[in-house]
PDB file of N, CA and C in Angstrom:
ATOM      1  N   MET A   1      14.364  -4.689  -4.951  1.00  0.00           N
ATOM      2  CA  MET A   1      12.959  -4.571  -5.279  1.00  0.00           C
ATOM      3  C   MET A   1      12.809  -3.608  -6.451  1.00  0.00           C
ATOM      4  N   LYS A   2      12.136  -4.070  -7.466  1.00  0.00           N
ATOM      5  CA  LYS A   2      11.887  -3.255  -8.632  1.00  0.00           C
ATOM      6  C   LYS A   2      10.557  -2.522  -8.469  1.00  0.00           C
ATOM      7  N   VAL A   3      10.530  -1.253  -8.793  1.00  0.00           N
ATOM      8  CA  VAL A   3       9.318  -0.449  -8.682  1.00  0.00           C
ATOM      9  C   VAL A   3       8.246  -1.024  -9.606  1.00  0.00           C
ATOM     10  N   ASN A   4       7.051  -1.272  -9.060  1.00  0.00           N
ATOM     11  CA  ASN A   4       5.977  -1.802  -9.904  1.00  0.00           C
ATOM     12  C   ASN A   4       4.634  -1.118  -9.650  1.00  0.00           C
ATOM     13  N   MET A   5       4.683   0.119  -9.121  1.00  0.00           N
ATOM     14  CA  MET A   5       3.457   0.874  -8.873  1.00  0.00           C
ATOM     15  C   MET A   5       3.565   2.272  -9.443  1.00  0.00           C
ATOM     16  N   GLY A   6       2.485   2.701 -10.072  1.00  0.00           N
ATOM     17  CA  GLY A   6       2.416   4.053 -10.603  1.00  0.00           C
ATOM     18  C   GLY A   6       1.999   5.056  -9.547  1.00  0.00           C
ATOM     19  N   SER A   7       1.965   6.314  -9.934  1.00  0.00           N
ATOM     20  CA  SER A   7       1.675   7.403  -8.997  1.00  0.00           C
ATOM     21  C   SER A   7       0.275   7.320  -8.392  1.00  0.00           C
ATOM     22  N   THR A   8      -0.726   7.070  -9.225  1.00  0.00           N
ATOM     23  CA  THR A   8      -2.098   7.011  -8.735  1.00  0.00           C
ATOM     24  C   THR A   8      -2.271   5.871  -7.745  1.00  0.00           C
ATOM     25  N   ASP A   9      -1.766   4.705  -8.090  1.00  0.00           N
ATOM     26  CA  ASP A   9      -1.839   3.531  -7.221  1.00  0.00           C
ATOM     27  C   ASP A   9      -1.141   3.812  -5.898  1.00  0.00           C
ATOM     28  N   ARG A  10      -0.005   4.446  -5.976  1.00  0.00           N
ATOM     29  CA  ARG A  10       0.785   4.758  -4.786  1.00  0.00           C
ATOM     30  C   ARG A  10       0.041   5.716  -3.859  1.00  0.00           C
ATOM     31  N   ILE A  11      -0.499   6.779  -4.408  1.00  0.00           N
ATOM     32  CA  ILE A  11      -1.215   7.775  -3.609  1.00  0.00           C
ATOM     33  C   ILE A  11      -2.437   7.153  -2.937  1.00  0.00           C
ATOM     34  N   LEU A  12      -3.196   6.359  -3.693  1.00  0.00           N
ATOM     35  CA  LEU A  12      -4.389   5.719  -3.132  1.00  0.00           C
ATOM     36  C   LEU A  12      -4.034   4.763  -2.002  1.00  0.00           C
ATOM     37  N   ARG A  13      -2.948   4.028  -2.141  1.00  0.00           N
ATOM     38  CA  ARG A  13      -2.538   3.094  -1.093  1.00  0.00           C
ATOM     39  C   ARG A  13      -2.099   3.826   0.175  1.00  0.00           C
ATOM     40  N   VAL A  14      -1.356   4.898   0.014  1.00  0.00           N
ATOM     41  CA  VAL A  14      -0.903   5.651   1.190  1.00  0.00           C
ATOM     42  C   VAL A  14      -2.105   6.255   1.927  1.00  0.00           C
ATOM     43  N   ILE A  15      -3.040   6.830   1.188  1.00  0.00           N
ATOM     44  CA  ILE A  15      -4.238   7.405   1.813  1.00  0.00           C
ATOM     45  C   ILE A  15      -5.052   6.316   2.505  1.00  0.00           C
ATOM     46  N   ALA A  16      -5.257   5.186   1.829  1.00  0.00           N
ATOM     47  CA  ALA A  16      -6.026   4.087   2.426  1.00  0.00           C
ATOM     48  C   ALA A  16      -5.340   3.574   3.688  1.00  0.00           C
ATOM     49  N   GLY A  17      -4.024   3.447   3.653  1.00  0.00           N
ATOM     50  CA  GLY A  17      -3.288   2.975   4.821  1.00  0.00           C
ATOM     51  C   GLY A  17      -3.433   3.897   6.013  1.00  0.00           C
ATOM     52  N   ILE A  18      -3.345   5.192   5.761  1.00  0.00           N
ATOM     53  CA  ILE A  18      -3.484   6.174   6.835  1.00  0.00           C
ATOM     54  C   ILE A  18      -4.899   6.142   7.406  1.00  0.00           C
ATOM     55  N   VAL A  19      -5.901   6.053   6.541  1.00  0.00           N
ATOM     56  CA  VAL A  19      -7.291   6.011   7.005  1.00  0.00           C
ATOM     57  C   VAL A  19      -7.539   4.760   7.845  1.00  0.00           C
ATOM     58  N   ILE A  20      -7.072   3.601   7.383  1.00  0.00           N
ATOM     59  CA  ILE A  20      -7.271   2.351   8.131  1.00  0.00           C
ATOM     60  C   ILE A  20      -6.583   2.427   9.491  1.00  0.00           C
ATOM     61  N   LEU A  21      -5.366   2.950   9.519  1.00  0.00           N
ATOM     62  CA  LEU A  21      -4.667   3.116  10.799  1.00  0.00           C
ATOM     63  C   LEU A  21      -5.424   4.057  11.732  1.00  0.00           C
ATOM     64  N   ALA A  22      -5.913   5.166  11.203  1.00  0.00           N
ATOM     65  CA  ALA A  22      -6.633   6.141  12.019  1.00  0.00           C
ATOM     66  C   ALA A  22      -7.918   5.545  12.592  1.00  0.00           C
ATOM     67  N   VAL A  23      -8.639   4.784  11.780  1.00  0.00           N
ATOM     68  CA  VAL A  23      -9.871   4.153  12.257  1.00  0.00           C
ATOM     69  C   VAL A  23      -9.544   3.130  13.346  1.00  0.00           C
ATOM     70  N   GLY A  24      -8.457   2.387  13.152  1.00  0.00           N
ATOM     71  CA  GLY A  24      -8.045   1.424  14.170  1.00  0.00           C
ATOM     72  C   GLY A  24      -7.680   2.089  15.488  1.00  0.00           C
ATOM     73  N   VAL A  25      -6.989   3.209  15.415  1.00  0.00           N
ATOM     74  CA  VAL A  25      -6.620   3.948  16.634  1.00  0.00           C
ATOM     75  C   VAL A  25      -7.872   4.536  17.282  1.00  0.00           C
ATOM     76  N   TYR A  26      -8.751   5.086  16.472  1.00  0.00           N
ATOM     77  CA  TYR A  26      -9.974   5.696  16.992  1.00  0.00           C
ATOM     78  C   TYR A  26     -10.823   4.680  17.766  1.00  0.00           C
ATOM     79  N   PHE A  27     -10.980   3.481  17.204  1.00  0.00           N
ATOM     80  CA  PHE A  27     -11.796   2.452  17.848  1.00  0.00           C
ATOM     81  C   PHE A  27     -10.997   1.586  18.812  1.00  0.00           C
ATOM     82  N   GLY A  28      -9.718   1.833  18.935  1.00  0.00           N
ATOM     83  CA  GLY A  28      -8.882   1.071  19.855  1.00  0.00           C
ATOM     84  C   GLY A  28      -8.730  -0.384  19.462  1.00  0.00           C
ATOM     85  N   SER A  29      -8.677  -0.638  18.166  1.00  0.00           N
ATOM     86  CA  SER A  29      -8.587  -2.001  17.659  1.00  0.00           C
ATOM     87  C   SER A  29      -7.225  -2.233  17.015  1.00  0.00           C
ATOM     88  N   TRP A  30      -6.660  -3.386  17.275  1.00  0.00           N
ATOM     89  CA  TRP A  30      -5.381  -3.720  16.654  1.00  0.00           C
ATOM     90  C   TRP A  30      -5.552  -4.013  15.167  1.00  0.00           C
ATOM     91  N   TRP A  31      -6.782  -4.174  14.698  1.00  0.00           N
ATOM     92  CA  TRP A  31      -7.021  -4.398  13.269  1.00  0.00           C
ATOM     93  C   TRP A  31      -6.575  -3.199  12.435  1.00  0.00           C
ATOM     94  N   GLY A  32      -6.415  -2.062  13.056  1.00  0.00           N
ATOM     95  CA  GLY A  32      -5.907  -0.898  12.348  1.00  0.00           C
ATOM     96  C   GLY A  32      -4.500  -1.107  11.827  1.00  0.00           C
ATOM     97  N   ALA A  33      -3.787  -2.064  12.433  1.00  0.00           N
ATOM     98  CA  ALA A  33      -2.429  -2.375  11.979  1.00  0.00           C
ATOM     99  C   ALA A  33      -2.425  -2.918  10.551  1.00  0.00           C
ATOM    100  N   VAL A  34      -3.563  -3.400  10.081  1.00  0.00           N
ATOM    101  CA  VAL A  34      -3.674  -3.867   8.697  1.00  0.00           C
ATOM    102  C   VAL A  34      -3.374  -2.720   7.736  1.00  0.00           C
ATOM    103  N   GLY A  35      -3.597  -1.509   8.181  1.00  0.00           N
ATOM    104  CA  GLY A  35      -3.307  -0.334   7.365  1.00  0.00           C
ATOM    105  C   GLY A  35      -1.835  -0.157   7.048  1.00  0.00           C
ATOM    106  N   LEU A  36      -0.977  -0.841   7.787  1.00  0.00           N
ATOM    107  CA  LEU A  36       0.459  -0.764   7.506  1.00  0.00           C
ATOM    108  C   LEU A  36       0.806  -1.388   6.156  1.00  0.00           C
ATOM    109  N   ILE A  37       0.036  -2.375   5.737  1.00  0.00           N
ATOM    110  CA  ILE A  37       0.329  -3.059   4.473  1.00  0.00           C
ATOM    111  C   ILE A  37       0.199  -2.101   3.286  1.00  0.00           C
ATOM    112  N   PRO A  38      -0.966  -1.467   3.082  1.00  0.00           N
ATOM    113  CA  PRO A  38      -1.021  -0.531   1.948  1.00  0.00           C
ATOM    114  C   PRO A  38      -0.116   0.685   2.136  1.00  0.00           C
ATOM    115  N   LEU A  39       0.082   1.097   3.384  1.00  0.00           N
ATOM    116  CA  LEU A  39       0.948   2.247   3.637  1.00  0.00           C
ATOM    117  C   LEU A  39       2.382   1.954   3.197  1.00  0.00           C
ATOM    118  N   PHE A  40       2.926   0.818   3.621  1.00  0.00           N
ATOM    119  CA  PHE A  40       4.303   0.480   3.271  1.00  0.00           C
ATOM    120  C   PHE A  40       4.466   0.150   1.792  1.00  0.00           C
ATOM    121  N   THR A  41       3.493  -0.543   1.193  1.00  0.00           N
ATOM    122  CA  THR A  41       3.616  -0.833  -0.238  1.00  0.00           C
ATOM    123  C   THR A  41       3.572   0.467  -1.043  1.00  0.00           C
ATOM    124  N   GLY A  42       2.777   1.436  -0.589  1.00  0.00           N
ATOM    125  CA  GLY A  42       2.731   2.727  -1.271  1.00  0.00           C
ATOM    126  C   GLY A  42       4.001   3.531  -1.093  1.00  0.00           C
ATOM    127  N   LEU A  43       4.562   3.505   0.104  1.00  0.00           N
ATOM    128  CA  LEU A  43       5.790   4.258   0.361  1.00  0.00           C
ATOM    129  C   LEU A  43       6.993   3.674  -0.366  1.00  0.00           C
ATOM    130  N   PHE A  44       7.059   2.343  -0.452  1.00  0.00           N
ATOM    131  CA  PHE A  44       8.194   1.698  -1.109  1.00  0.00           C
ATOM    132  C   PHE A  44       7.979   1.486  -2.601  1.00  0.00           C
ATOM    133  N   ARG A  45       6.769   1.803  -3.093  1.00  0.00           N
ATOM    134  CA  ARG A  45       6.429   1.671  -4.513  1.00  0.00           C
ATOM    135  C   ARG A  45       6.636   0.249  -5.031  1.00  0.00           C
ATOM    136  N   PHE A  46       6.442  -0.734  -4.158  1.00  0.00           N
ATOM    137  CA  PHE A  46       6.623  -2.135  -4.537  1.00  0.00           C
ATOM    138  C   PHE A  46       5.538  -2.974  -3.888  1.00  0.00           C
ATOM    139  N   CYS A  47       4.856  -3.785  -4.691  1.00  0.00           N
ATOM    140  CA  CYS A  47       3.821  -4.675  -4.182  1.00  0.00           C
ATOM    141  C   CYS A  47       4.199  -6.116  -4.530  1.00  0.00           C
ATOM    142  N   PRO A  48       4.467  -6.955  -3.522  1.00  0.00           N
ATOM    143  CA  PRO A  48       4.832  -8.347  -3.793  1.00  0.00           C
ATOM    144  C   PRO A  48       3.725  -9.102  -4.538  1.00  0.00           C
ATOM    145  N   LEU A  49       2.476  -8.783  -4.274  1.00  0.00           N
ATOM    146  CA  LEU A  49       1.375  -9.454  -4.954  1.00  0.00           C
ATOM    147  C   LEU A  49       1.386  -9.125  -6.448  1.00  0.00           C
ATOM    148  N   TYR A  50       1.693  -7.884  -6.792  1.00  0.00           N
ATOM    149  CA  TYR A  50       1.815  -7.512  -8.205  1.00  0.00           C
ATOM    150  C   TYR A  50       2.882  -8.357  -8.889  1.00  0.00           C
ATOM    151  N   THR A  51       3.986  -8.595  -8.204  1.00  0.00           N
ATOM    152  CA  THR A  51       5.068  -9.394  -8.774  1.00  0.00           C
ATOM    153  C   THR A  51       4.596 -10.825  -9.030  1.00  0.00           C
ATOM    154  N   MET A  52       3.907 -11.411  -8.051  1.00  0.00           N
ATOM    155  CA  MET A  52       3.424 -12.787  -8.206  1.00  0.00           C
ATOM    156  C   MET A  52       2.399 -12.909  -9.326  1.00  0.00           C
ATOM    157  N   LEU A  53       1.577 -11.872  -9.525  1.00  0.00           N
ATOM    158  CA  LEU A  53       0.550 -11.906 -10.560  1.00  0.00           C
ATOM    159  C   LEU A  53       1.041 -11.365 -11.901  1.00  0.00           C
ATOM    160  N   GLY A  54       2.274 -10.874 -11.941  1.00  0.00           N
ATOM    161  CA  GLY A  54       2.836 -10.332 -13.174  1.00  0.00           C
ATOM    162  C   GLY A  54       2.239  -8.988 -13.558  1.00  0.00           C
ATOM    163  N   MET A  55       1.760  -8.249 -12.581  1.00  0.00           N
ATOM    164  CA  MET A  55       1.146  -6.939 -12.847  1.00  0.00           C
ATOM    165  C   MET A  55       2.167  -5.825 -12.639  1.00  0.00           C
ATOM    166  N   ASN A  56       1.872  -4.684 -13.261  1.00  0.00           N
ATOM    167  CA  ASN A  56       2.729  -3.521 -13.121  1.00  0.00           C
ATOM    168  C   ASN A  56       1.916  -2.288 -13.473  1.00  0.00           C
ATOM    169  N   SER A  57       1.706  -1.384 -12.527  1.00  0.00           N
ATOM    170  CA  SER A  57       0.950  -0.165 -12.810  1.00  0.00           C
ATOM    171  C   SER A  57       1.867   1.037 -13.032  1.00  0.00           C
ATOM    172  N   CYS A  58       3.158   0.789 -13.035  1.00  0.00           N
ATOM    173  CA  CYS A  58       4.141   1.848 -13.248  1.00  0.00           C
ATOM    174  C   CYS A  58       4.295   2.085 -14.746  1.00  0.00           C
ATOM    175  N   PRO A  59       4.189   3.337 -15.185  1.00  0.00           N
ATOM    176  CA  PRO A  59       4.360   3.605 -16.613  1.00  0.00           C
ATOM    177  C   PRO A  59       5.786   3.298 -17.064  1.00  0.00           C
ATOM    178  N   MET A  60       5.890   2.791 -18.252  1.00  0.00           N
ATOM    179  CA  MET A  60       7.213   2.469 -18.802  1.00  0.00           C
ATOM    180  C   MET A  60       7.966   3.737 -19.136  1.00  0.00           C
ATOM    181  N   LYS A  61       9.255   3.725 -18.851  1.00  0.00           N
ATOM    182  CA  LYS A  61      10.104   4.893 -19.140  1.00  0.00           C
ATOM    183  C   LYS A  61      10.977   4.597 -20.321  1.00  0.00           C
TER     184      LYS A  61
END
């Protein structure tokens, strides 16, 4: 997997994932598991959808 996410995108996804999971736990809903998607894409710095769309938010080195 090639890194295709920049720092800002990564931080926002991890925060959003944690918030969605927390809301799901708070309300006792399994829909909170949806928060795993942005959480894992942020942690691994790879988004499969970005690859399919040809996007890349990672700055070039």
